[in-house]
XYZ file of C-alpha atoms in Angstrom:
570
model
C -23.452 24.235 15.923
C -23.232 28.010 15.705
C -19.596 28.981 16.130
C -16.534 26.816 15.700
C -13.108 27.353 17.172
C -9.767 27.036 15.714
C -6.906 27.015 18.666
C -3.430 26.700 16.565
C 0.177 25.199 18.308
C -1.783 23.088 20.934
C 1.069 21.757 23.240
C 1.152 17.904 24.045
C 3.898 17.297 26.439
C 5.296 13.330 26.410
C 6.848 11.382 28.661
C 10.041 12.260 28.080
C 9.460 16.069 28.231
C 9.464 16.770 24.461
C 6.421 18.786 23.127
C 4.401 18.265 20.067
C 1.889 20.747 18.602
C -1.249 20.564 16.840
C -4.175 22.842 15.394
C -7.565 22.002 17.009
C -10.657 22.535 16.034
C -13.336 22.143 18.408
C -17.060 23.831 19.025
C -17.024 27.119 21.436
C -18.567 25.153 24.264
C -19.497 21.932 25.351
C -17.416 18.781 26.385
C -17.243 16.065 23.005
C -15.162 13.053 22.117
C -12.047 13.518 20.181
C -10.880 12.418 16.685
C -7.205 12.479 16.830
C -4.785 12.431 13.372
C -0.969 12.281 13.678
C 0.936 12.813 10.780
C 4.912 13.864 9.718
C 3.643 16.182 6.577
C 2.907 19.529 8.386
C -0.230 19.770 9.888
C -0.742 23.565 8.884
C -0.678 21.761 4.602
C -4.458 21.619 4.015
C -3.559 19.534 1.431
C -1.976 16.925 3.977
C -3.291 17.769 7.458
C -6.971 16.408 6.806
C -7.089 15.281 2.645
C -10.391 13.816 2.207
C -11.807 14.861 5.431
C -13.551 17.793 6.700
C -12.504 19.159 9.892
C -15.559 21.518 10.170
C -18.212 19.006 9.062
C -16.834 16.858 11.874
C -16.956 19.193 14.504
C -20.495 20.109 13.181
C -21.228 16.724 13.777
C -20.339 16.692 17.622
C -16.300 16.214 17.613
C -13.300 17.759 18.715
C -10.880 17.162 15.727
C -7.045 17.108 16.578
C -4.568 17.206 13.845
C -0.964 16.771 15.264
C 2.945 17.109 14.061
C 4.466 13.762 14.575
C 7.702 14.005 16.613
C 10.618 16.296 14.897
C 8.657 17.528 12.199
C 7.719 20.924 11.500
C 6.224 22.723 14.905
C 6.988 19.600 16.682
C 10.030 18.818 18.992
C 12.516 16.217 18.758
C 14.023 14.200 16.385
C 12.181 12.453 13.572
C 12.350 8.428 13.539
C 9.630 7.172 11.407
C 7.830 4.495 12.848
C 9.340 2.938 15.822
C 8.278 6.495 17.857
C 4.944 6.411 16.849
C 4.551 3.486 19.828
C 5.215 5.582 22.720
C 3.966 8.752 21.474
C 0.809 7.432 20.097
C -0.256 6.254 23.621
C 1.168 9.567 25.006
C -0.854 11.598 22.832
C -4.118 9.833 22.711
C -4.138 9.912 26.269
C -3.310 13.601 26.559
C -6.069 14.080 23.806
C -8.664 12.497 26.642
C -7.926 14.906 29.509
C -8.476 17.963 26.824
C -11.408 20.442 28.684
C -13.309 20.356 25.726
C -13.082 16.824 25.618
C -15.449 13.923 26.757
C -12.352 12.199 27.227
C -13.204 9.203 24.565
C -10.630 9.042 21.355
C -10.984 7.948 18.009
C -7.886 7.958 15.495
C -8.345 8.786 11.194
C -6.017 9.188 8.902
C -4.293 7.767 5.841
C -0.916 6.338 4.947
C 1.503 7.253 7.999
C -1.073 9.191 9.785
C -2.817 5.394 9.818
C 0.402 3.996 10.983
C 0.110 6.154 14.003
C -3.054 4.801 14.801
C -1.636 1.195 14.427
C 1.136 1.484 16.603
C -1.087 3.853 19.498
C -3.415 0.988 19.377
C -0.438 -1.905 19.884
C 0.316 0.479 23.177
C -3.720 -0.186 23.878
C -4.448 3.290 25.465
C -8.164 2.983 27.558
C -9.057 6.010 25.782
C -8.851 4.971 22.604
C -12.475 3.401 21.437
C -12.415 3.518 17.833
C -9.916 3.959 14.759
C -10.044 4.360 10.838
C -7.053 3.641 9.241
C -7.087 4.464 5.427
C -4.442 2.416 2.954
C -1.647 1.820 5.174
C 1.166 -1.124 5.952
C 0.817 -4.004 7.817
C 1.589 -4.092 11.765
C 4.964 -5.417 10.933
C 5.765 -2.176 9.677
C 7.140 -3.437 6.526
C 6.494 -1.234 4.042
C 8.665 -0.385 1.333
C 9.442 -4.348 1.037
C 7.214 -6.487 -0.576
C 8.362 -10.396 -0.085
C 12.396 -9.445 0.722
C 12.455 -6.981 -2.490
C 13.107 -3.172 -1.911
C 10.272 -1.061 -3.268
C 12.621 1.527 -5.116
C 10.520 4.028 -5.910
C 8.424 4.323 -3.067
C 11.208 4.573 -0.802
C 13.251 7.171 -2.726
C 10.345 8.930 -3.556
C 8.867 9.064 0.198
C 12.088 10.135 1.152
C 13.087 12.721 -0.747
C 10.207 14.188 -1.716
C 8.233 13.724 1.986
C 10.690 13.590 4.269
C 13.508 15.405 3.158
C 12.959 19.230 2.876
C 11.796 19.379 7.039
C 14.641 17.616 7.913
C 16.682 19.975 6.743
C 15.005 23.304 7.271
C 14.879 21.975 11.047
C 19.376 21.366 11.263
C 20.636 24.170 8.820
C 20.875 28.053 9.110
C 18.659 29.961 6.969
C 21.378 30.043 3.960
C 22.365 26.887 4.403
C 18.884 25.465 4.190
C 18.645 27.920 0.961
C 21.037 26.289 -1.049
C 20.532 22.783 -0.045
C 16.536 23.194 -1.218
C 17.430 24.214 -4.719
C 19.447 21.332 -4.708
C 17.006 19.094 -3.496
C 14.398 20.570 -5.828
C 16.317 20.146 -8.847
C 17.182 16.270 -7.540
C 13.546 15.484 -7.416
C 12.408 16.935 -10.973
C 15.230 14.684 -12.202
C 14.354 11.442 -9.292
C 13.639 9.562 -12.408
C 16.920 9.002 -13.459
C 18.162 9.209 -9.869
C 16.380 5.574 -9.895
C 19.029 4.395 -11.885
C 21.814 4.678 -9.737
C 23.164 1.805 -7.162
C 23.991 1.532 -4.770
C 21.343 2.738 -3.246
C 23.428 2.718 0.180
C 25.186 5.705 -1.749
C 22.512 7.625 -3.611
C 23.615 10.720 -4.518
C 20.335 12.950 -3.628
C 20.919 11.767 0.069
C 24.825 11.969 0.508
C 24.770 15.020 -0.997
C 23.198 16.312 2.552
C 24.863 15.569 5.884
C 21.848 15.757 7.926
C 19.837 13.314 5.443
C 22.652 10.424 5.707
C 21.847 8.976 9.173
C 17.892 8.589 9.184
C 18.562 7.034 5.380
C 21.341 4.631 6.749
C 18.854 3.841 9.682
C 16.099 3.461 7.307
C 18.054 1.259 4.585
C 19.152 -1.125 7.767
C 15.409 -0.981 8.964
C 16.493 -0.276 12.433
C 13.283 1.789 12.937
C 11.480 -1.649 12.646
C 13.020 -3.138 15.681
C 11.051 -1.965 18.252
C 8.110 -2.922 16.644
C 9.203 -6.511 15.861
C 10.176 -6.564 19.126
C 6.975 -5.324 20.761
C 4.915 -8.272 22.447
C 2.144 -7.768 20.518
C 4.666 -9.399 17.592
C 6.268 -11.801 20.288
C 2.986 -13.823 21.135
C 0.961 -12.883 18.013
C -2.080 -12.202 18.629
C -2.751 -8.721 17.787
C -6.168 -9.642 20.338
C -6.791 -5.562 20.094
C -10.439 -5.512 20.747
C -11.046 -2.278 18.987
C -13.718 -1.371 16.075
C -11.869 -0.234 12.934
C -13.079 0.932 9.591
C -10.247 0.047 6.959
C -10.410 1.814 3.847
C -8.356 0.514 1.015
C -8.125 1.052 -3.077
C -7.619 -1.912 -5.963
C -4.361 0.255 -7.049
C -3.481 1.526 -3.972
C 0.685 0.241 -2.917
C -0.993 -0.534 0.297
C -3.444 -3.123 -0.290
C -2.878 -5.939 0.861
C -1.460 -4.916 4.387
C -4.539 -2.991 4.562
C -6.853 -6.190 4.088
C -4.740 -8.226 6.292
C -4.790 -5.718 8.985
C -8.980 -5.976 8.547
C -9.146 -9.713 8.626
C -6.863 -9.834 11.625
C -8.620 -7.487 13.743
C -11.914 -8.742 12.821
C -10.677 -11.877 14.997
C -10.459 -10.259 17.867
C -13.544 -7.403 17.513
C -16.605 -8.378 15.096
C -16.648 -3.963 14.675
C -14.719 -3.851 11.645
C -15.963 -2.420 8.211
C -14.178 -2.681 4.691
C -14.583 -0.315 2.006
C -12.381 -1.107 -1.151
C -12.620 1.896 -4.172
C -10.892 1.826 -7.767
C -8.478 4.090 -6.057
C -4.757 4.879 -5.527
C -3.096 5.914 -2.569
C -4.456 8.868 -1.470
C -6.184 9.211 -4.822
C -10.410 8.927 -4.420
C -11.071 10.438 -7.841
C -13.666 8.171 -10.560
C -10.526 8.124 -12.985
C -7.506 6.025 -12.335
C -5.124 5.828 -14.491
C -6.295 4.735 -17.628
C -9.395 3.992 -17.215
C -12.803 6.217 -15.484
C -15.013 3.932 -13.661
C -17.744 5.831 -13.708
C -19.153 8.820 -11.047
C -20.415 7.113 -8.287
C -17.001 5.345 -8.314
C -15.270 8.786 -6.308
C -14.933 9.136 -2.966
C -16.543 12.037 -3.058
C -19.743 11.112 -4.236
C -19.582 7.075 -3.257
C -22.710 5.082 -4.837
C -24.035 8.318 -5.592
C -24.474 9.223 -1.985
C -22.162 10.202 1.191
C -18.319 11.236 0.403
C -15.664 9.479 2.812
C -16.560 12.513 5.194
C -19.978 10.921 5.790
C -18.505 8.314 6.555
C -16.145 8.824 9.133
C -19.363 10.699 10.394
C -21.429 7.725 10.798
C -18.150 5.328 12.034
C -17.177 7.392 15.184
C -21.187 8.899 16.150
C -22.033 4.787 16.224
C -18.872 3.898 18.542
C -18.450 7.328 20.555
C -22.237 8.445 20.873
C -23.040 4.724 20.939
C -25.582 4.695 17.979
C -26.768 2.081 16.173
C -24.523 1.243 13.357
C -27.647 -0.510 11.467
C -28.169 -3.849 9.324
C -25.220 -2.394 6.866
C -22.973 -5.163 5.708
C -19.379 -4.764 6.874
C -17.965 -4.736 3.455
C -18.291 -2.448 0.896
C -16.170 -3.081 -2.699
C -16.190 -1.631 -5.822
C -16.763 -4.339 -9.041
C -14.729 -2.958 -11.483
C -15.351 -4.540 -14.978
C -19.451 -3.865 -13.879
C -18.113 -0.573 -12.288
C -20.776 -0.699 -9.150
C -20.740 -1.290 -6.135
C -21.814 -4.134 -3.784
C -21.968 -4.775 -0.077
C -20.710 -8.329 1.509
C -21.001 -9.931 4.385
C -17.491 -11.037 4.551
C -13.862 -10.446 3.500
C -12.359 -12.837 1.604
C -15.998 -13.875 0.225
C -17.656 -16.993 1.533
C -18.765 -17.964 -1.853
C -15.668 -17.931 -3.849
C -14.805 -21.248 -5.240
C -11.083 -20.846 -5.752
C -9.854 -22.218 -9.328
C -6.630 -22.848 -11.029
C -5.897 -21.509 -14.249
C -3.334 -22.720 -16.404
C -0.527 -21.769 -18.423
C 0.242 -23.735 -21.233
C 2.820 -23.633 -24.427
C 1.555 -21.419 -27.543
C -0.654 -23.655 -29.559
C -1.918 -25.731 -27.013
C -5.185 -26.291 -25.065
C -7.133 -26.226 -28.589
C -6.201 -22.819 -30.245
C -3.759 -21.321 -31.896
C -1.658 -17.999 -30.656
C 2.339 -16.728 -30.680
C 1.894 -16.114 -27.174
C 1.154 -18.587 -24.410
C -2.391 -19.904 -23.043
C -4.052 -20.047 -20.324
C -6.545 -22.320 -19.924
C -9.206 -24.570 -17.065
C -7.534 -27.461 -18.284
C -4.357 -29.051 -16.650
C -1.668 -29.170 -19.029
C 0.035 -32.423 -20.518
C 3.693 -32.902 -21.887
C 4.845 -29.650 -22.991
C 8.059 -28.037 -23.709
C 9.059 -25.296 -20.956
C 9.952 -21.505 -21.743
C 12.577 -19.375 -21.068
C 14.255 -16.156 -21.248
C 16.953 -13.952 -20.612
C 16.915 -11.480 -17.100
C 19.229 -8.856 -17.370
C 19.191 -6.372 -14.243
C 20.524 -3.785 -16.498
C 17.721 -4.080 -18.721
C 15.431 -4.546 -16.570
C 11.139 -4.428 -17.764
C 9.588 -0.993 -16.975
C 7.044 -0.060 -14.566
C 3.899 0.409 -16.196
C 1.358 1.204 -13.629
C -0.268 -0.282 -10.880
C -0.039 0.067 -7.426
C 2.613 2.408 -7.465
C 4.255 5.421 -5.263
C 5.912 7.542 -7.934
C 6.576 11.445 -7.325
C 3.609 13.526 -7.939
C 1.319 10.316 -8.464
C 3.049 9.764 -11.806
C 2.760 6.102 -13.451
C 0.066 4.422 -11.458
C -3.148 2.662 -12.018
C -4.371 0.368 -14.663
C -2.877 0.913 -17.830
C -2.005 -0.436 -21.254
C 0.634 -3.463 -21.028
C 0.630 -4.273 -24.562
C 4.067 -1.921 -24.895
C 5.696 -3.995 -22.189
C 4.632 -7.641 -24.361
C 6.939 -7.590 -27.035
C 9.747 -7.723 -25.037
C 11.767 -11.090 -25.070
C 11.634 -11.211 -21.116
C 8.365 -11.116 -20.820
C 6.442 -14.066 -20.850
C 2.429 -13.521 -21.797
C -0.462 -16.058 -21.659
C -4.158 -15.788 -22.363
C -6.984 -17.559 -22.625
C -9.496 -17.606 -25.743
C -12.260 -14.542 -25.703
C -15.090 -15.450 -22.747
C -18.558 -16.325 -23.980
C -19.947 -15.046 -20.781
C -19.146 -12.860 -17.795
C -16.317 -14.080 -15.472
C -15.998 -12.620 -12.052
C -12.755 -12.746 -10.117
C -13.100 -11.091 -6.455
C -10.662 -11.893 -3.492
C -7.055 -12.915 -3.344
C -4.987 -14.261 -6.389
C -2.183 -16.120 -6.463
C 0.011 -18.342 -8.610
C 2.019 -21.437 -7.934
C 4.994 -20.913 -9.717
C 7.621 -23.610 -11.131
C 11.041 -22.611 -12.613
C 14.578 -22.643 -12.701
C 17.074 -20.059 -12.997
C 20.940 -20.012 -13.507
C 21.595 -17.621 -11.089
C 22.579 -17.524 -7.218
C 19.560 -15.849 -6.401
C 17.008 -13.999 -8.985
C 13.120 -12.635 -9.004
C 10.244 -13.670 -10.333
C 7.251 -11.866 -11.420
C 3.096 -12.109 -12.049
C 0.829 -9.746 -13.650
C -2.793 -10.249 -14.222
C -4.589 -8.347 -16.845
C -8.180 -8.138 -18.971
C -7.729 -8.372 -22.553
C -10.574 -6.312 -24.381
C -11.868 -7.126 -27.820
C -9.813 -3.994 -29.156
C -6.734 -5.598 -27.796
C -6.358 -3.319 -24.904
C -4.662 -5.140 -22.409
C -4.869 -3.315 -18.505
C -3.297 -4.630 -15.036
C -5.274 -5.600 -12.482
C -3.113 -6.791 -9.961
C 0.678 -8.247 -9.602
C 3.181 -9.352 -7.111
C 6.840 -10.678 -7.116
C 8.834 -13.250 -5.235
C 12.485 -13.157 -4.243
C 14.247 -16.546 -4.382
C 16.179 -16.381 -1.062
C 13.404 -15.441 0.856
C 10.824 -17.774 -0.450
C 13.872 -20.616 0.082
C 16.138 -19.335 2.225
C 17.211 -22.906 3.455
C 18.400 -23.570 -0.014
C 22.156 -24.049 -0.917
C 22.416 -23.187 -4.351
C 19.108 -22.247 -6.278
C 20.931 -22.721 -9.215
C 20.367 -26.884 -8.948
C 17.009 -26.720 -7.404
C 13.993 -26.936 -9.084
C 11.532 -23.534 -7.196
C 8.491 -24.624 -6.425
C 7.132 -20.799 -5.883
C 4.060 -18.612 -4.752
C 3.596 -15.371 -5.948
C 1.017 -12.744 -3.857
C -0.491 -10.360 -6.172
C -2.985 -9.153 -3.625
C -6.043 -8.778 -4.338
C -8.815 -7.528 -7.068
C -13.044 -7.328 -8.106
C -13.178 -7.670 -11.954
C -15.720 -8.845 -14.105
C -14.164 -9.743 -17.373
C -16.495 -9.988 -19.925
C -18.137 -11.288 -23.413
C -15.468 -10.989 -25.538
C -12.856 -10.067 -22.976
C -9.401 -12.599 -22.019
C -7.676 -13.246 -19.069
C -3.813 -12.752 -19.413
C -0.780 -13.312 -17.009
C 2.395 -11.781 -17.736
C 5.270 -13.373 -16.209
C 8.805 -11.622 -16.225
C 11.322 -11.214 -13.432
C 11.477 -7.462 -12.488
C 9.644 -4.048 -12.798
C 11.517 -1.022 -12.663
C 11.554 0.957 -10.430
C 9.011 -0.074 -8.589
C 11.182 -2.645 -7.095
C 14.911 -3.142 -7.006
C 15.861 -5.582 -9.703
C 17.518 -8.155 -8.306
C 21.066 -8.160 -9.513
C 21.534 -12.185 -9.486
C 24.552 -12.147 -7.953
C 23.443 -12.568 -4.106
C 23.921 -9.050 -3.543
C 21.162 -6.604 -3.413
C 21.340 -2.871 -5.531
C 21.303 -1.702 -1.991
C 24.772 -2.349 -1.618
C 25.968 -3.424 -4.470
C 26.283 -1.821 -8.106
C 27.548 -5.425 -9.592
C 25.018 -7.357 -11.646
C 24.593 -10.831 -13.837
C 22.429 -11.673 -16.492
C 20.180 -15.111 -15.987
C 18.183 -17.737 -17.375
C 15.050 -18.288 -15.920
C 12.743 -21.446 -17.116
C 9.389 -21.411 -16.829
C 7.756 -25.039 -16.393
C 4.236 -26.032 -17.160
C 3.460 -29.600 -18.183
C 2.313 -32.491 -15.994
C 4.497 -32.369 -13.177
C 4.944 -29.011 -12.883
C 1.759 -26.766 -13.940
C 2.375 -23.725 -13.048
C -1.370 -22.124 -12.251
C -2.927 -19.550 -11.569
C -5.886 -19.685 -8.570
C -8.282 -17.487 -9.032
C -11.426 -16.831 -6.533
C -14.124 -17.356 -8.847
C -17.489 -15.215 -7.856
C -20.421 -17.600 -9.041
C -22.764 -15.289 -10.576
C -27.009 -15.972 -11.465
């Protein structure tokens, strides 16, 4: 394709007369089908209108690529409400995408984090134009990010907020001067957000009420009144999601997004067998071969994946095969990185059909045939055996160390080194004995939890972690459950013995020779997520907290387990 053209402040006119813009990029002639991205982060940003995607190498490739400001941000018109907008205007603006001159008037949607919300919610509205998506690690159809199991994710929130959200809101509703002054303030609030963590309650953070025009899309935000239309939309009502759509969901072992992002690919390969699953050693938004900690080798990048294509490529190859009606081949649906083995591996499925799920489980020190100071895990049910315990204090709450975390500027995510976090009193560890031979663990992991706590309401947390032979001790995975939710029938938790399940998503490992499996068990991690201040208030609203006890039980009646999907390997 000789000449490409780049047509700036497109107009889309909606429904309701307001006008959003986008940059287009398109080939000088000819009619092609267009790949349409929405996003709120300012679509003129290289750095956030495509990312990992090439506009030119798709339009050299036969498409018209769109790239759009969300209502009320930046060139766009209106007034910014994340979300709950994104219904009306998604079908609005695919649709207006289709009767484009230059377009064959088919649409496909790309596009990571919010920008794959848009797609989501366009798709719930089920324009006829719209033949083919890819949404990249993003929240569930629910729209319930930022709360994981009824706890607050702190820092993603704040973060998103202030750092994303804030500084167009209010360039767009104060003069010049105004807007001046209220940036450096705003600046200097988010090289100091770290300690702005701190403060509760959150209803009256101090970054936000600092700024008039910030106070009533956080107050809406906080109450999750943007969620309403969504939870109100029939597609939620009858539950069925029955979207008939092909949809390439790509995902990351570290990324905050996860596990909506494999739920949204096993429910809508129900309802169209055109789905494909690719799953990198990745955060969010974050395709490079080192994460954290740890470098998984070259071909683990998403710009070079298995030593071939870069995520380019493959948008390529999704949208020619549903909007030039190619042949998408014999390839396997699912692609994941094996970290541990650091390669990767197609599937035919997703969660695999060979996993034989197995309980794991924890056990007082000394037991199960070997001595430690910490607890063990073992295959072998436990017996009668004293329970543990320690103190949770929400204003001591255990540290964030990694993981699938939203910090500002990427900061504190991916696997890392726990062992800093394990010699703190409310922190409960348990391992098993070295492994004679590789283990694989590939698919969802969970734990059935029993314990008691002291207070009117309290959290409980899992984190699952390879042990090297130096001692090294790195997260794989983790989740947490809030009491009320998981029983929110229950009169006083204090007198009832919780029978629990903690999510911690999903991983690929191969732990092994020499390697352990460990579980860390605690009751908060700061601030990725509120800590619960045991007192039946949340640090939304409240500032007033109470230190617990929290029991742990494992003997015969209650064995609390791990249950791991095992990968049987030759």
């Amino acid at each position: 394709m000789s000449e490409i053209i780049v047509d700036r402040d497109v107009a889309c006119e909606l429904r309701d007369g307001t006008t959003l813009y986008a940059n287009v990029y398109r080939p000088a002639r000819g009619q092609y089908p267009v790949l349409l991205s929405r996003l709120p982060y300012n679509k003129n940003l290289p750095a956030f209108s495509h990312r990992y995607v090439d506009p030119f190498r798709l339009v050299e490739a036969g498409f018209v690529v769109v790239i759009q400001d969300v209502r009320g941000r930046f060139a766009s018109e209106g007034t910014f409400e994340p979300l709950a907008q994104e219904l009306a205007d998604g079908y609005d603006a695919v649709m207006w995408a289709s009767r484009l001159s230059y377009g064959d008037g088919q649409v496909g949607m790309f596009g990571l984090s919010y920008y794959a919300f848009t797609q989501l919610f366009a798709l719930m509205e089920r324009p006829p134009a719209l033949k083919a998506i890819f949404p990249a690690m993003t929240g569930s159809l629910e729209a319930d990010s930022f709360w994981r199991n009824g706890v607050f994710e702190l820092v993603a929130a704040e973060t998103w907020l202030l750092d994303s959200v804030a500084p167009d809101v209010l360039a767009r509703r104060l003069e010049r001067e105004e807007y001046a002054e209220a940036e450096k303030v705003l600046t200097k609030d988010l090289e100091e957000i770290e300690a702005w963590h701190h403060v509760r309650p959150v209803c009256d953070w101090p970054p936000v009420m600092k700024h008039e025009a910030l106070q009533p899309l956080f107050q809406n935000f906080l109450a999750q009144r943007f969620r309403e239309p969504i939870a109100n939309h029939p597609e939620h009502m009858n539950g069925t999601y029955d979207f008939n759509i092909p949809a390439y969901h790509l995902a990351g072992w570290y990324d905050n997004f996860l596990g909506p992002t494999l739920r949204n690919y096993e429910r809508l390969q129900a309802s169209n067998p055109h789905q494909k699953l690719m799953i990198g050693p990745w955060g969010h938004g974050q395709f490079q071969p080192e994460q954290g900690e740890r470098f998984f080798g070259l071909h683990a990048g998403g710009d070079a994946i298995d030593g071939q294509g870069d995520l380019t490529d493959q948008h390529i190859h999704w949208f020619r095969c549903f909007l030039y009606n190619e042949s998408p081949g014999e390839e396997p649906p699912v692609k994941l990185f094996v970290m541990g083995d650091n390669v990767w591996r197609e599937e035919n499925e997703w969660p695999l059909a060979r996993t034989v799920y197995t309980p794991l489980y924890l056990h007082s020190s000394g037991q199960a045939g070997f001595s430690s100071e910490d607890g063990v895990l073992s295959w072998e049910a436990p017996g009668v055996e004293p329970a543990d315990g320690y103190v949770y204090d929400p204003d001591n709450p255990v540290p964030t160390l990694g993981g699938g975390t939203l910090f500002f500027a990427g900061r504190n995510a991916g696997p890392r080194d726990q062992r800093p976090l394990q010699t703190r009193p409310d922190v409960l560890t348990y391992k098993t004995i070295p492994l004679s031979t590789p283990l694989e663990i590939t698919g969802w992991v969970t734990m059935q939890l029993w314990a008691k706590t002291s207070g009117v309401d309290t959290d409980f947390t899992a984190k699952f972690i390879d042990v090297g032979p130096d001692g090294t001790a790195y997260n794989l995975t983790d989740g947490i459950v809030r009491v009320s939710t998981a029983m929110p029938d229950a009169d006083d938790v204090s007198r009832e013995l919780l029978e629990l399940e903690i999510d911690l998503w999903a991983t690929s490992y191969v732990f092994q020779a020499g390697h352990a499996l460990q579980i860390e068990v605690s009751s908060s991690s700061f601030p990725r997520f509120e800590p619960n201040l045991n007192t039946g208030s949340t640090m939304l609203e409240s500032s007033t907290a109470a230190p617990v006890e929290q029991t742990i039980y494992h003997d015969t009646h209650r064995p609390t387990h791990l249950i791991l999907p095992v990968i049987p390997r030759p």
